[in-house]
Amino acid sequence: MLRVLCLAAHRIHRQCWEALTASSAVVGLAVAGPPLTPLPYLVDPAEEARTLGIPVAGDGLTADLLVTLGRADVGLSIGYGRVLTCEELASAPRGVYNLHPAALPHYRGKHPDLYALMDGARQIGITLHRMVPVLAA
């Protein structure tokens, strides 16, 4: 089973969290950014992780989680909201990936769903890409 260190915002989509925890072994969770408004389709990954016995870091990656990332096969960023260092990106043997809520290259950056709505887009897509130490590579 794939061992994953999840890097997430304080709220992620319920179906995303359920799929991740059902299909992989989440070995740690780092959350960053301000708490978001509760919505019925969002979960607090830190709260969910604690109920499953998954270690949680509340202010992003710590030295302990860097070690955990080294024990994970991959890192997965879901709305994490901060740029990772070269050391952090190199820590996971199979890399760190980002789940971006738009079909790149369209709607790059933060809040692509908002910009798609403002543009009147009828579909938006999703992109899973390996993170590299260069922004917008």
mmCIF file of C-alpha atoms in Angstrom:
data_model
loop_
_atom_site.group_PDB
_atom_site.id
_atom_site.type_symbol
_atom_site.label_atom_id
_atom_site.label_comp_id
_atom_site.label_asym_id
_atom_site.label_seq_id
_atom_site.Cartn_x
_atom_site.Cartn_y
_atom_site.Cartn_z
ATOM 1 C CA MET A 1 0.000 0.000 0.000
ATOM 2 C CA LEU A 2 1.248 3.484 -0.875
ATOM 3 C CA ARG A 3 2.440 5.486 2.168
ATOM 4 C CA VAL A 4 1.424 9.148 1.816
ATOM 5 C CA LEU A 5 2.225 12.311 3.740
ATOM 6 C CA CYS A 6 -0.709 14.625 3.097
ATOM 7 C CA LEU A 7 -0.154 18.398 3.010
ATOM 8 C CA ALA A 8 -3.515 20.124 3.191
ATOM 9 C CA ALA A 9 -5.536 23.205 3.986
ATOM 10 C CA HIS A 10 -7.706 23.185 7.095
ATOM 11 C CA ARG A 11 -10.675 22.051 5.013
ATOM 12 C CA ILE A 12 -10.696 19.618 2.098
ATOM 13 C CA HIS A 13 -13.466 17.944 0.170
ATOM 14 C CA ARG A 14 -14.952 14.970 2.033
ATOM 15 C CA GLN A 15 -14.764 12.639 -1.013
ATOM 16 C CA CYS A 16 -11.101 13.523 -1.573
ATOM 17 C CA TRP A 17 -10.208 12.694 2.047
ATOM 18 C CA GLU A 18 -12.206 9.454 2.012
ATOM 19 C CA ALA A 19 -10.592 8.287 -1.237
ATOM 20 C CA LEU A 20 -7.120 9.127 0.056
ATOM 21 C CA THR A 21 -7.512 7.304 3.363
ATOM 22 C CA ALA A 22 -9.242 4.308 1.761
ATOM 23 C CA SER A 23 -6.668 3.718 -0.981
ATOM 24 C CA SER A 24 -3.385 4.550 0.770
ATOM 25 C CA ALA A 25 -1.720 4.578 4.152
ATOM 26 C CA VAL A 26 -1.607 8.195 5.288
ATOM 27 C CA VAL A 27 1.445 8.313 7.569
ATOM 28 C CA GLY A 28 1.241 11.993 8.487
ATOM 29 C CA LEU A 29 -0.625 15.226 7.876
ATOM 30 C CA ALA A 30 0.613 18.805 7.780
ATOM 31 C CA VAL A 31 -2.002 21.542 7.690
ATOM 32 C CA ALA A 32 -1.390 25.190 6.816
ATOM 33 C CA GLY A 33 -3.388 28.346 6.385
ATOM 34 C CA PRO A 34 -6.308 29.792 8.298
ATOM 35 C CA PRO A 35 -9.303 27.652 9.258
ATOM 36 C CA LEU A 36 -12.002 27.940 6.607
ATOM 37 C CA THR A 37 -15.749 28.265 6.954
ATOM 38 C CA PRO A 38 -17.327 24.849 7.593
ATOM 39 C CA LEU A 39 -19.409 23.540 4.712
ATOM 40 C CA PRO A 40 -21.265 20.194 4.611
ATOM 41 C CA TYR A 41 -19.050 18.758 1.846
ATOM 42 C CA LEU A 42 -15.761 19.749 3.534
ATOM 43 C CA VAL A 43 -13.944 18.001 6.367
ATOM 44 C CA ASP A 44 -11.224 19.150 8.720
ATOM 45 C CA PRO A 45 -8.392 16.774 7.772
ATOM 46 C CA ALA A 46 -6.607 17.324 11.104
ATOM 47 C CA GLU A 47 -9.666 16.258 13.074
ATOM 48 C CA GLU A 48 -10.230 13.261 10.783
ATOM 49 C CA ALA A 49 -6.538 12.277 10.939
ATOM 50 C CA ARG A 50 -6.468 12.357 14.732
ATOM 51 C CA THR A 51 -9.442 9.975 14.905
ATOM 52 C CA LEU A 52 -7.464 7.563 12.680
ATOM 53 C CA GLY A 53 -4.281 7.907 14.782
ATOM 54 C CA ILE A 54 -2.392 9.792 12.044
ATOM 55 C CA PRO A 55 0.253 12.282 13.326
ATOM 56 C CA VAL A 56 -0.689 15.923 12.621
ATOM 57 C CA ALA A 57 1.435 19.097 12.477
ATOM 58 C CA GLY A 58 -0.655 22.245 12.779
ATOM 59 C CA ASP A 59 1.744 24.815 11.357
ATOM 60 C CA GLY A 60 3.043 23.034 8.306
ATOM 61 C CA LEU A 61 6.075 20.805 8.058
ATOM 62 C CA THR A 62 8.316 20.308 11.055
ATOM 63 C CA ALA A 63 11.592 18.431 11.364
ATOM 64 C CA ASP A 64 9.614 15.404 12.594
ATOM 65 C CA LEU A 65 7.354 15.506 9.561
ATOM 66 C CA LEU A 66 10.336 15.809 7.247
ATOM 67 C CA VAL A 67 11.465 12.490 8.712
ATOM 68 C CA THR A 68 7.914 11.171 8.208
ATOM 69 C CA LEU A 69 7.994 12.413 4.610
ATOM 70 C CA GLY A 70 11.186 10.405 4.155
ATOM 71 C CA ARG A 71 9.306 7.312 5.380
ATOM 72 C CA ALA A 72 6.391 8.043 3.054
ATOM 73 C CA ASP A 73 6.478 6.950 -0.562
ATOM 74 C CA VAL A 74 5.013 10.251 -1.754
ATOM 75 C CA GLY A 75 3.799 13.594 -0.519
ATOM 76 C CA LEU A 76 0.426 14.885 -1.702
ATOM 77 C CA SER A 77 -0.454 18.576 -1.497
ATOM 78 C CA ILE A 78 -4.162 19.440 -1.488
ATOM 79 C CA GLY A 79 -4.655 23.201 -1.211
ATOM 80 C CA TYR A 80 -1.627 23.402 1.100
ATOM 81 C CA GLY A 81 -1.022 27.071 0.402
ATOM 82 C CA ARG A 82 2.713 27.321 0.855
ATOM 83 C CA VAL A 83 5.718 26.754 -1.382
ATOM 84 C CA LEU A 84 7.866 23.786 -0.346
ATOM 85 C CA THR A 85 11.645 24.029 -0.086
ATOM 86 C CA CYS A 86 14.029 21.964 -2.218
ATOM 87 C CA GLU A 87 14.820 19.878 0.877
ATOM 88 C CA GLU A 88 11.141 19.164 1.488
ATOM 89 C CA LEU A 89 10.545 18.238 -2.164
ATOM 90 C CA ALA A 90 13.553 15.904 -2.123
ATOM 91 C CA SER A 91 12.478 14.147 1.103
ATOM 92 C CA ALA A 92 9.880 11.797 -0.389
ATOM 93 C CA PRO A 93 11.486 8.965 -2.376
ATOM 94 C CA ARG A 94 8.780 9.036 -5.089
ATOM 95 C CA GLY A 95 8.291 12.798 -5.033
ATOM 96 C CA VAL A 96 5.698 15.277 -3.871
ATOM 97 C CA TYR A 97 2.587 15.860 -5.981
ATOM 98 C CA ASN A 98 0.032 18.643 -6.046
ATOM 99 C CA LEU A 99 -3.658 18.196 -6.735
ATOM 100 C CA HIS A 100 -4.576 21.475 -8.486
ATOM 101 C CA PRO A 101 -8.307 22.185 -8.871
ATOM 102 C CA ALA A 102 -8.111 23.230 -12.544
ATOM 103 C CA ALA A 103 -6.887 21.788 -15.821
ATOM 104 C CA LEU A 104 -3.480 23.402 -16.168
ATOM 105 C CA PRO A 105 -2.281 25.567 -17.810
ATOM 106 C CA HIS A 106 -5.684 27.248 -17.467
ATOM 107 C CA TYR A 107 -6.418 28.918 -14.140
ATOM 108 C CA ARG A 108 -2.996 28.702 -12.561
ATOM 109 C CA GLY A 109 -2.394 29.857 -8.996
ATOM 110 C CA LYS A 110 -4.729 30.264 -6.057
ATOM 111 C CA HIS A 111 -8.510 30.064 -6.245
ATOM 112 C CA PRO A 112 -8.859 28.778 -9.823
ATOM 113 C CA ASP A 113 -12.494 27.862 -9.154
ATOM 114 C CA LEU A 114 -13.319 31.494 -8.402
ATOM 115 C CA TYR A 115 -11.667 32.722 -11.605
ATOM 116 C CA ALA A 116 -13.403 30.033 -13.641
ATOM 117 C CA LEU A 117 -16.765 31.126 -12.226
ATOM 118 C CA MET A 118 -15.979 34.765 -12.984
ATOM 119 C CA ASP A 119 -15.109 33.765 -16.570
ATOM 120 C CA GLY A 120 -18.351 31.803 -16.922
ATOM 121 C CA ALA A 121 -16.470 28.534 -17.521
ATOM 122 C CA ARG A 122 -18.783 25.545 -17.848
ATOM 123 C CA GLN A 123 -16.094 23.080 -16.735
ATOM 124 C CA ILE A 124 -12.818 23.453 -14.902
ATOM 125 C CA GLY A 125 -10.985 20.112 -14.577
ATOM 126 C CA ILE A 126 -8.264 18.986 -12.193
ATOM 127 C CA THR A 127 -4.513 18.389 -12.542
ATOM 128 C CA LEU A 128 -2.200 16.104 -10.593
ATOM 129 C CA HIS A 129 1.402 17.150 -11.164
ATOM 130 C CA ARG A 130 4.774 16.431 -9.627
ATOM 131 C CA MET A 131 6.132 19.421 -7.760
ATOM 132 C CA VAL A 132 9.578 20.709 -8.718
ATOM 133 C CA PRO A 133 11.745 23.399 -7.087
ATOM 134 C CA VAL A 134 10.784 26.014 -9.702
ATOM 135 C CA LEU A 135 7.497 27.912 -9.548
ATOM 136 C CA ALA A 136 5.252 27.611 -12.637
ATOM 137 C CA ALA A 137 7.617 25.123 -14.275
#
